[in-house]
XYZ file of C-alpha atoms in Angstrom:
104
model
C 6.941 -22.540 -14.743
C 8.938 -25.426 -13.228
C 6.725 -25.442 -10.256
C 3.745 -25.968 -12.433
C 5.438 -29.240 -13.518
C 5.736 -30.414 -9.999
C 9.485 -29.621 -9.731
C 11.367 -27.591 -7.248
C 15.020 -26.430 -6.820
C 17.391 -28.476 -4.906
C 17.589 -27.017 -1.464
C 20.529 -24.603 -1.206
C 21.424 -24.969 -4.788
C 21.028 -22.895 -7.932
C 20.850 -26.086 -10.090
C 18.172 -26.274 -12.550
C 15.774 -29.032 -11.401
C 15.489 -30.221 -15.016
C 19.293 -30.943 -14.991
C 19.063 -32.679 -11.716
C 16.293 -34.970 -13.054
C 18.191 -35.625 -16.211
C 21.276 -36.519 -14.298
C 19.294 -38.839 -12.041
C 17.446 -40.601 -14.834
C 20.824 -41.178 -16.835
C 22.545 -42.419 -13.871
C 19.681 -44.861 -13.171
C 19.596 -46.147 -16.696
C 23.508 -46.459 -16.754
C 23.243 -48.682 -13.587
C 20.501 -50.725 -15.046
C 22.411 -51.347 -18.175
C 25.633 -52.257 -16.331
C 23.661 -54.685 -14.288
C 22.123 -56.287 -17.351
C 23.832 -59.594 -18.066
C 22.508 -59.887 -21.604
C 24.802 -58.743 -24.395
C 23.368 -57.122 -27.432
C 24.909 -55.741 -30.595
C 24.653 -51.997 -29.816
C 25.355 -51.946 -26.129
C 28.389 -50.034 -26.633
C 26.521 -47.276 -28.412
C 24.100 -47.083 -25.572
C 26.778 -46.884 -23.026
C 28.648 -44.190 -25.017
C 25.594 -42.123 -25.477
C 24.553 -42.353 -21.752
C 27.958 -41.145 -20.911
C 27.483 -38.180 -23.303
C 24.103 -37.387 -21.645
C 25.754 -37.573 -18.203
C 28.533 -35.078 -19.363
C 25.936 -32.708 -20.755
C 24.017 -32.770 -17.440
C 27.265 -31.974 -15.582
C 27.936 -28.922 -17.796
C 24.680 -27.069 -16.980
C 21.853 -26.550 -19.392
C 22.415 -28.931 -22.325
C 21.592 -28.060 -25.863
C 18.209 -29.540 -26.825
C 19.178 -30.794 -30.182
C 22.090 -32.783 -28.721
C 20.022 -34.199 -25.944
C 17.418 -35.403 -28.494
C 20.024 -36.935 -30.649
C 21.645 -38.874 -27.718
C 18.128 -39.911 -26.677
C 17.423 -41.361 -30.017
C 20.690 -43.117 -30.211
C 20.161 -44.735 -26.848
C 16.629 -45.708 -27.642
C 17.699 -47.168 -30.957
C 20.641 -48.991 -29.513
C 18.675 -50.451 -26.652
C 15.929 -51.533 -28.912
C 13.414 -53.833 -27.358
C 15.230 -54.763 -24.183
C 12.237 -54.686 -21.963
C 14.330 -54.682 -18.703
C 15.517 -51.132 -19.561
C 12.108 -49.790 -20.717
C 11.360 -47.925 -17.396
C 14.724 -46.308 -17.113
C 14.662 -45.252 -20.808
C 11.153 -43.727 -20.231
C 12.605 -41.786 -17.326
C 15.379 -40.420 -19.483
C 12.908 -39.452 -22.162
C 10.711 -37.637 -19.579
C 13.751 -35.834 -18.356
C 14.810 -34.686 -21.800
C 11.255 -33.624 -22.648
C 11.451 -31.097 -19.749
C 13.832 -28.957 -21.881
C 11.214 -28.514 -24.490
C 11.409 -29.011 -28.239
C 14.437 -28.290 -30.357
C 14.010 -25.244 -32.490
C 12.961 -26.023 -36.047
C 15.099 -24.826 -38.879
């Protein structure tokens, strides 16, 4: 199924390509946020949640509800910082690869 999404495994690795994409997207957004000179009230929340997302990506297949919660917190804390819109969209796309959280 992953091949139908245009993804492939990392050569010589058993790593899930969704995890690799999540890790890359989170890393990119963390770098963009660090390079942003502007300060905004919830910057610390964004940095903390991006660190949480990065840790989840290192631990293997993350739990979808936790991924979505962190994504919402990052998006809410970044707000309308247009310089981070592309990086945030990449993180959202990577989170969406894991599918929907099961409904209760």
